[in-house]
Amino acid sequence: MVALLCKRKRVMKKAILSVLLLSAVCASPASANYFSNPQLGVNLNVGSAPNPTPMQLRLLNESRSVIAENVVPAAPAYVPPPPAPPIPPAYVPPPPAAPPAVTARDFMVFFDFDRSTLSPDARTIIAKAVDAARQTGSVHIVVTGHTDTVGSLRYNQALSQRRATAVKREMIRDGFDGTMIATVGRNFSEPLISTGPGVREPENRRAVIDLGTPPIAMLEME
């Protein structure tokens, strides 16, 4: 009976040692440092886990390689692109400079057949001529009268002179200095529209107001 118990103890010790050795290989060093069983009289200090065999090292390295190859790296965090720069406004060229105002130098008024009286339209044109003469500082104005080809040269010469004089009087009435206005009669010698003799051409029954060349100071300003 005693021999049987001793045999069982020896078998139990071998089993426990096997378990301890196995746990020493598989467990971490912190859990495999010390084992004690007072009932069995076993005190085993296995220390740290034993060094792995070359075969275990090879398998461990291969498993690490396989794991490393199959690990999918985490996608980088999404960083939104910077906002696009604002579109510059379309180029709008500046408006072209306004050309300098050109003041008319000649004004023309028309008369009825065989008349030297001024119509309302003629008076309006003469008033504009006076304003332009004041703006340009004209000091020498010439008013030339004309006629159509109906009548004699002598008669039309006097008629063209009366027409020029009527325009001068109207300019004086509008406040312009009469000493700066000269009058000339050209009869039918300088027609606006060429015709034969005895033709009542309205365009030829006219008077032309020539403001002349502006003073030198005015030319320099322009």
PDB file of C-alpha atoms in Angstrom:
ATOM      1  CA  MET A   1       0.000   0.000   0.000  1.00  0.00           C
ATOM      2  CA  VAL A   2       2.830   2.348   0.867  1.00  0.00           C
ATOM      3  CA  ALA A   3       4.670   1.370  -2.292  1.00  0.00           C
ATOM      4  CA  LEU A   4       1.568   2.217  -4.345  1.00  0.00           C
ATOM      5  CA  LEU A   5       1.316   5.640  -2.757  1.00  0.00           C
ATOM      6  CA  CYS A   6       4.944   6.339  -3.444  1.00  0.00           C
ATOM      7  CA  LYS A   7       4.519   5.342  -7.048  1.00  0.00           C
ATOM      8  CA  ARG A   8       1.537   7.626  -7.419  1.00  0.00           C
ATOM      9  CA  LYS A   9       3.509  10.536  -5.938  1.00  0.00           C
ATOM     10  CA  ARG A  10       6.293   9.975  -8.431  1.00  0.00           C
ATOM     11  CA  VAL A  11       3.784   9.934 -11.304  1.00  0.00           C
ATOM     12  CA  MET A  12       2.105  13.076  -9.964  1.00  0.00           C
ATOM     13  CA  LYS A  13       5.461  14.873  -9.674  1.00  0.00           C
ATOM     14  CA  LYS A  14       6.314  14.020 -13.270  1.00  0.00           C
ATOM     15  CA  ALA A  15       2.939  15.307 -14.449  1.00  0.00           C
ATOM     16  CA  ILE A  16       3.282  18.505 -12.491  1.00  0.00           C
ATOM     17  CA  LEU A  17       6.802  19.045 -13.809  1.00  0.00           C
ATOM     18  CA  SER A  18       5.564  18.543 -17.355  1.00  0.00           C
ATOM     19  CA  VAL A  19       2.794  21.083 -16.816  1.00  0.00           C
ATOM     20  CA  LEU A  20       5.232  23.538 -15.296  1.00  0.00           C
ATOM     21  CA  LEU A  21       7.673  23.154 -18.136  1.00  0.00           C
ATOM     22  CA  LEU A  22       4.888  23.640 -20.669  1.00  0.00           C
ATOM     23  CA  SER A  23       3.593  26.732 -18.927  1.00  0.00           C
ATOM     24  CA  ALA A  24       7.121  28.094 -18.717  1.00  0.00           C
ATOM     25  CA  VAL A  25       7.380  27.890 -22.490  1.00  0.00           C
ATOM     26  CA  CYS A  26       3.926  29.298 -23.274  1.00  0.00           C
ATOM     27  CA  ALA A  27       3.356  31.802 -20.440  1.00  0.00           C
ATOM     28  CA  SER A  28       4.901  35.225 -20.132  1.00  0.00           C
ATOM     29  CA  PRO A  29       7.944  35.649 -17.848  1.00  0.00           C
ATOM     30  CA  ALA A  30       5.815  37.414 -15.225  1.00  0.00           C
ATOM     31  CA  SER A  31       3.521  34.357 -14.780  1.00  0.00           C
ATOM     32  CA  ALA A  32       6.232  31.661 -15.105  1.00  0.00           C
ATOM     33  CA  ASN A  33       8.754  32.744 -12.524  1.00  0.00           C
ATOM     34  CA  TYR A  34       7.833  30.597  -9.506  1.00  0.00           C
ATOM     35  CA  PHE A  35       5.693  27.562  -8.659  1.00  0.00           C
ATOM     36  CA  SER A  36       5.194  26.018  -5.161  1.00  0.00           C
ATOM     37  CA  ASN A  37       3.047  23.115  -3.918  1.00  0.00           C
ATOM     38  CA  PRO A  38       3.756  22.380  -0.250  1.00  0.00           C
ATOM     39  CA  GLN A  39       1.500  19.299  -0.174  1.00  0.00           C
ATOM     40  CA  LEU A  40       3.571  17.620  -2.870  1.00  0.00           C
ATOM     41  CA  GLY A  41       6.824  19.063  -1.592  1.00  0.00           C
ATOM     42  CA  VAL A  42       7.555  20.758  -4.915  1.00  0.00           C
ATOM     43  CA  ASN A  43       9.255  24.127  -5.066  1.00  0.00           C
ATOM     44  CA  LEU A  44      10.207  25.015  -8.636  1.00  0.00           C
ATOM     45  CA  ASN A  45      11.777  28.245  -9.726  1.00  0.00           C
ATOM     46  CA  VAL A  46      11.752  28.113 -13.503  1.00  0.00           C
ATOM     47  CA  GLY A  47      12.942  31.655 -13.939  1.00  0.00           C
ATOM     48  CA  SER A  48      12.185  33.258 -17.287  1.00  0.00           C
ATOM     49  CA  ALA A  49      10.874  31.342 -20.220  1.00  0.00           C
ATOM     50  CA  PRO A  50      13.488  29.201 -22.050  1.00  0.00           C
ATOM     51  CA  ASN A  51      15.001  30.433 -25.258  1.00  0.00           C
ATOM     52  CA  PRO A  52      13.061  29.318 -28.343  1.00  0.00           C
ATOM     53  CA  THR A  53      14.600  26.737 -30.649  1.00  0.00           C
ATOM     54  CA  PRO A  54      15.815  27.674 -34.166  1.00  0.00           C
ATOM     55  CA  MET A  55      12.676  26.079 -35.629  1.00  0.00           C
ATOM     56  CA  GLN A  56      10.486  28.210 -33.350  1.00  0.00           C
ATOM     57  CA  LEU A  57      12.392  31.333 -34.323  1.00  0.00           C
ATOM     58  CA  ARG A  58      11.960  30.570 -38.018  1.00  0.00           C
ATOM     59  CA  LEU A  59       8.236  29.960 -37.582  1.00  0.00           C
ATOM     60  CA  LEU A  60       7.923  33.123 -35.530  1.00  0.00           C
ATOM     61  CA  ASN A  61       9.688  35.215 -38.158  1.00  0.00           C
ATOM     62  CA  GLU A  62       7.582  33.697 -40.928  1.00  0.00           C
ATOM     63  CA  SER A  63       4.376  34.405 -39.022  1.00  0.00           C
ATOM     64  CA  ARG A  64       5.493  38.004 -38.464  1.00  0.00           C
ATOM     65  CA  SER A  65       6.218  38.381 -42.186  1.00  0.00           C
ATOM     66  CA  VAL A  66       2.817  37.023 -43.116  1.00  0.00           C
ATOM     67  CA  ILE A  67       1.114  39.323 -40.639  1.00  0.00           C
ATOM     68  CA  ALA A  68       3.091  42.335 -41.887  1.00  0.00           C
ATOM     69  CA  GLU A  69       2.209  41.534 -45.514  1.00  0.00           C
ATOM     70  CA  ASN A  70      -1.486  41.230 -44.774  1.00  0.00           C
ATOM     71  CA  VAL A  71      -1.816  44.279 -42.570  1.00  0.00           C
ATOM     72  CA  VAL A  72      -3.552  47.000 -44.569  1.00  0.00           C
ATOM     73  CA  PRO A  73      -2.154  50.396 -43.638  1.00  0.00           C
ATOM     74  CA  ALA A  74      -4.732  52.816 -42.380  1.00  0.00           C
ATOM     75  CA  ALA A  75      -5.851  55.369 -44.918  1.00  0.00           C
ATOM     76  CA  PRO A  76      -4.518  58.851 -44.212  1.00  0.00           C
ATOM     77  CA  ALA A  77      -6.977  61.291 -42.778  1.00  0.00           C
ATOM     78  CA  TYR A  78      -8.816  63.285 -45.447  1.00  0.00           C
ATOM     79  CA  VAL A  79      -7.461  66.792 -45.792  1.00  0.00           C
ATOM     80  CA  PRO A  80      -9.677  69.000 -47.929  1.00  0.00           C
ATOM     81  CA  PRO A  81      -7.818  70.897 -50.647  1.00  0.00           C
ATOM     82  CA  PRO A  82      -7.297  74.610 -50.105  1.00  0.00           C
ATOM     83  CA  PRO A  83     -10.029  76.792 -51.591  1.00  0.00           C
ATOM     84  CA  ALA A  84      -9.436  78.009 -55.111  1.00  0.00           C
ATOM     85  CA  PRO A  85      -8.296  81.621 -55.360  1.00  0.00           C
ATOM     86  CA  PRO A  86     -11.057  84.029 -56.317  1.00  0.00           C
ATOM     87  CA  ILE A  87     -11.463  84.686 -60.020  1.00  0.00           C
ATOM     88  CA  PRO A  88     -10.185  88.164 -60.818  1.00  0.00           C
ATOM     89  CA  PRO A  89     -12.797  90.470 -62.277  1.00  0.00           C
ATOM     90  CA  ALA A  90     -12.897  90.727 -66.020  1.00  0.00           C
ATOM     91  CA  TYR A  91     -10.873  93.593 -67.406  1.00  0.00           C
ATOM     92  CA  VAL A  92     -13.074  96.443 -68.489  1.00  0.00           C
ATOM     93  CA  PRO A  93     -11.180  98.971 -70.558  1.00  0.00           C
ATOM     94  CA  PRO A  94     -11.809 102.558 -69.603  1.00  0.00           C
ATOM     95  CA  PRO A  95     -14.101 104.469 -71.915  1.00  0.00           C
ATOM     96  CA  PRO A  96     -12.277 106.331 -74.629  1.00  0.00           C
ATOM     97  CA  ALA A  97     -11.590 109.932 -73.926  1.00  0.00           C
ATOM     98  CA  ALA A  98     -14.157 112.232 -75.394  1.00  0.00           C
ATOM     99  CA  PRO A  99     -12.802 114.102 -78.382  1.00  0.00           C
ATOM    100  CA  PRO A 100     -12.347 117.791 -77.829  1.00  0.00           C
ATOM    101  CA  ALA A 101     -15.420 119.772 -78.594  1.00  0.00           C
ATOM    102  CA  VAL A 102     -15.264 121.276 -82.037  1.00  0.00           C
ATOM    103  CA  THR A 103     -17.061 124.554 -82.374  1.00  0.00           C
ATOM    104  CA  ALA A 104     -18.588 125.201 -85.770  1.00  0.00           C
ATOM    105  CA  ARG A 105     -16.900 128.020 -87.618  1.00  0.00           C
ATOM    106  CA  ASP A 106     -19.533 128.499 -90.317  1.00  0.00           C
ATOM    107  CA  PHE A 107     -23.298 128.992 -89.962  1.00  0.00           C
ATOM    108  CA  MET A 108     -25.764 129.204 -92.831  1.00  0.00           C
ATOM    109  CA  VAL A 109     -29.227 130.765 -93.011  1.00  0.00           C
ATOM    110  CA  PHE A 110     -31.671 130.630 -95.945  1.00  0.00           C
ATOM    111  CA  PHE A 111     -34.146 133.146 -97.394  1.00  0.00           C
ATOM    112  CA  ASP A 112     -37.365 133.076 -99.349  1.00  0.00           C
ATOM    113  CA  PHE A 113     -37.349 133.997-103.024  1.00  0.00           C
ATOM    114  CA  ASP A 114     -36.451 137.636-103.595  1.00  0.00           C
ATOM    115  CA  ARG A 115     -36.494 138.351 -99.832  1.00  0.00           C
ATOM    116  CA  SER A 116     -33.965 139.494 -97.238  1.00  0.00           C
ATOM    117  CA  THR A 117     -36.188 139.090 -94.178  1.00  0.00           C
ATOM    118  CA  LEU A 118     -35.196 136.515 -91.586  1.00  0.00           C
ATOM    119  CA  SER A 119     -37.354 133.503 -90.753  1.00  0.00           C
ATOM    120  CA  PRO A 120     -37.627 132.164 -87.168  1.00  0.00           C
ATOM    121  CA  ASP A 121     -35.296 129.311 -88.105  1.00  0.00           C
ATOM    122  CA  ALA A 122     -32.765 131.813 -89.449  1.00  0.00           C
ATOM    123  CA  ARG A 123     -32.892 133.822 -86.202  1.00  0.00           C
ATOM    124  CA  THR A 124     -32.245 130.651 -84.190  1.00  0.00           C
ATOM    125  CA  ILE A 125     -29.182 129.835 -86.295  1.00  0.00           C
ATOM    126  CA  ILE A 126     -27.853 133.389 -85.927  1.00  0.00           C
ATOM    127  CA  ALA A 127     -28.221 133.193 -82.139  1.00  0.00           C
ATOM    128  CA  LYS A 128     -26.153 129.982 -82.154  1.00  0.00           C
ATOM    129  CA  ALA A 129     -23.505 131.706 -84.258  1.00  0.00           C
ATOM    130  CA  VAL A 130     -23.306 134.550 -81.739  1.00  0.00           C
ATOM    131  CA  ASP A 131     -22.863 132.093 -78.849  1.00  0.00           C
ATOM    132  CA  ALA A 132     -20.122 130.248 -80.743  1.00  0.00           C
ATOM    133  CA  ALA A 133     -18.353 133.522 -81.533  1.00  0.00           C
ATOM    134  CA  ARG A 134     -18.342 134.457 -77.862  1.00  0.00           C
ATOM    135  CA  GLN A 135     -16.997 131.053 -76.839  1.00  0.00           C
ATOM    136  CA  THR A 136     -14.165 131.102 -79.344  1.00  0.00           C
ATOM    137  CA  GLY A 137     -13.391 134.765 -78.881  1.00  0.00           C
ATOM    138  CA  SER A 138     -13.828 135.585 -82.571  1.00  0.00           C
ATOM    139  CA  VAL A 139     -12.749 139.143 -83.333  1.00  0.00           C
ATOM    140  CA  HIS A 140     -13.378 139.249 -87.076  1.00  0.00           C
ATOM    141  CA  ILE A 141     -16.585 137.822 -88.551  1.00  0.00           C
ATOM    142  CA  VAL A 142     -17.610 137.923 -92.188  1.00  0.00           C
ATOM    143  CA  VAL A 143     -21.229 137.539 -93.338  1.00  0.00           C
ATOM    144  CA  THR A 144     -21.583 136.753 -97.052  1.00  0.00           C
ATOM    145  CA  GLY A 145     -24.911 136.992 -98.880  1.00  0.00           C
ATOM    146  CA  HIS A 146     -25.848 134.906-101.965  1.00  0.00           C
ATOM    147  CA  THR A 147     -28.726 134.653-104.421  1.00  0.00           C
ATOM    148  CA  ASP A 148     -30.129 132.273-107.014  1.00  0.00           C
ATOM    149  CA  THR A 149     -29.795 132.926-110.775  1.00  0.00           C
ATOM    150  CA  VAL A 150     -33.158 134.637-111.306  1.00  0.00           C
ATOM    151  CA  GLY A 151     -32.686 138.281-112.310  1.00  0.00           C
ATOM    152  CA  SER A 152     -29.804 140.458-113.370  1.00  0.00           C
ATOM    153  CA  LEU A 153     -26.354 140.496-111.836  1.00  0.00           C
ATOM    154  CA  ARG A 154     -26.834 144.056-110.568  1.00  0.00           C
ATOM    155  CA  TYR A 155     -30.132 143.260-108.888  1.00  0.00           C
ATOM    156  CA  ASN A 156     -28.823 140.100-107.258  1.00  0.00           C
ATOM    157  CA  GLN A 157     -25.705 141.894-106.057  1.00  0.00           C
ATOM    158  CA  ALA A 158     -27.836 144.341-104.106  1.00  0.00           C
ATOM    159  CA  LEU A 159     -30.105 141.533-102.850  1.00  0.00           C
ATOM    160  CA  SER A 160     -27.139 139.492-101.593  1.00  0.00           C
ATOM    161  CA  GLN A 161     -25.800 142.578 -99.795  1.00  0.00           C
ATOM    162  CA  ARG A 162     -29.184 143.189 -98.100  1.00  0.00           C
ATOM    163  CA  ARG A 163     -29.252 139.595 -96.892  1.00  0.00           C
ATOM    164  CA  ALA A 164     -25.785 139.903 -95.348  1.00  0.00           C
ATOM    165  CA  THR A 165     -26.775 143.189 -93.680  1.00  0.00           C
ATOM    166  CA  ALA A 166     -29.947 141.604 -92.228  1.00  0.00           C
ATOM    167  CA  VAL A 167     -27.850 138.886 -90.595  1.00  0.00           C
ATOM    168  CA  LYS A 168     -25.411 141.449 -89.160  1.00  0.00           C
ATOM    169  CA  ARG A 169     -28.252 143.464 -87.627  1.00  0.00           C
ATOM    170  CA  GLU A 170     -29.650 140.347 -85.983  1.00  0.00           C
ATOM    171  CA  MET A 171     -26.245 139.524 -84.510  1.00  0.00           C
ATOM    172  CA  ILE A 172     -25.983 143.038 -83.107  1.00  0.00           C
ATOM    173  CA  ARG A 173     -29.493 142.680 -81.657  1.00  0.00           C
ATOM    174  CA  ASP A 174     -28.257 139.481 -79.948  1.00  0.00           C
ATOM    175  CA  GLY A 175     -25.536 141.535 -78.238  1.00  0.00           C
ATOM    176  CA  PHE A 176     -22.523 141.038 -80.482  1.00  0.00           C
ATOM    177  CA  ASP A 177     -20.207 143.952 -81.298  1.00  0.00           C
ATOM    178  CA  GLY A 178     -21.044 145.188 -84.801  1.00  0.00           C
ATOM    179  CA  THR A 179     -17.549 146.564 -85.358  1.00  0.00           C
ATOM    180  CA  MET A 180     -16.291 142.978 -85.525  1.00  0.00           C
ATOM    181  CA  ILE A 181     -18.680 142.009 -88.330  1.00  0.00           C
ATOM    182  CA  ALA A 182     -18.025 142.655 -92.022  1.00  0.00           C
ATOM    183  CA  THR A 183     -20.631 142.048 -94.770  1.00  0.00           C
ATOM    184  CA  VAL A 184     -20.082 140.989 -98.376  1.00  0.00           C
ATOM    185  CA  GLY A 185     -22.515 140.409-101.284  1.00  0.00           C
ATOM    186  CA  ARG A 186     -21.640 137.715-103.869  1.00  0.00           C
ATOM    187  CA  ASN A 187     -24.818 137.797-106.002  1.00  0.00           C
ATOM    188  CA  PHE A 188     -25.140 134.436-107.803  1.00  0.00           C
ATOM    189  CA  SER A 189     -21.425 134.046-108.574  1.00  0.00           C
ATOM    190  CA  GLU A 190     -20.818 131.421-105.854  1.00  0.00           C
ATOM    191  CA  PRO A 191     -23.814 129.054-105.909  1.00  0.00           C
ATOM    192  CA  LEU A 192     -24.112 126.227-103.425  1.00  0.00           C
ATOM    193  CA  ILE A 193     -25.767 124.172-106.165  1.00  0.00           C
ATOM    194  CA  SER A 194     -24.799 124.908-109.735  1.00  0.00           C
ATOM    195  CA  THR A 195     -27.730 125.732-112.012  1.00  0.00           C
ATOM    196  CA  GLY A 196     -28.414 127.487-115.258  1.00  0.00           C
ATOM    197  CA  PRO A 197     -29.688 131.047-115.411  1.00  0.00           C
ATOM    198  CA  GLY A 198     -33.202 131.858-114.234  1.00  0.00           C
ATOM    199  CA  VAL A 199     -33.483 128.911-111.770  1.00  0.00           C
ATOM    200  CA  ARG A 200     -35.117 129.437-108.354  1.00  0.00           C
ATOM    201  CA  GLU A 201     -32.829 127.221-106.298  1.00  0.00           C
ATOM    202  CA  PRO A 202     -33.633 127.555-102.519  1.00  0.00           C
ATOM    203  CA  GLU A 203     -30.172 126.324-101.474  1.00  0.00           C
ATOM    204  CA  ASN A 204     -28.551 129.235-103.276  1.00  0.00           C
ATOM    205  CA  ARG A 205     -30.657 131.905-101.492  1.00  0.00           C
ATOM    206  CA  ARG A 206     -28.514 132.040 -98.371  1.00  0.00           C
ATOM    207  CA  ALA A 207     -26.130 133.954 -96.125  1.00  0.00           C
ATOM    208  CA  VAL A 208     -23.012 132.393 -94.590  1.00  0.00           C
ATOM    209  CA  ILE A 209     -21.625 133.515 -91.218  1.00  0.00           C
ATOM    210  CA  ASP A 210     -17.873 132.849 -91.063  1.00  0.00           C
ATOM    211  CA  LEU A 211     -16.482 133.186 -87.535  1.00  0.00           C
ATOM    212  CA  GLY A 212     -12.982 133.315 -88.958  1.00  0.00           C
ATOM    213  CA  THR A 213      -9.811 132.053 -87.295  1.00  0.00           C
ATOM    214  CA  PRO A 214      -9.882 132.186 -83.484  1.00  0.00           C
ATOM    215  CA  PRO A 215      -7.269 134.281 -81.677  1.00  0.00           C
ATOM    216  CA  ILE A 216      -3.799 132.812 -81.115  1.00  0.00           C
ATOM    217  CA  ALA A 217      -4.483 132.326 -77.410  1.00  0.00           C
ATOM    218  CA  MET A 218      -7.592 130.292 -78.239  1.00  0.00           C
ATOM    219  CA  LEU A 219      -5.649 128.138 -80.717  1.00  0.00           C
ATOM    220  CA  GLU A 220      -3.084 127.321 -78.008  1.00  0.00           C
ATOM    221  CA  MET A 221      -5.876 126.278 -75.602  1.00  0.00           C
ATOM    222  CA  GLU A 222      -7.429 123.941 -78.191  1.00  0.00           C
TER     223      GLU A 222
END
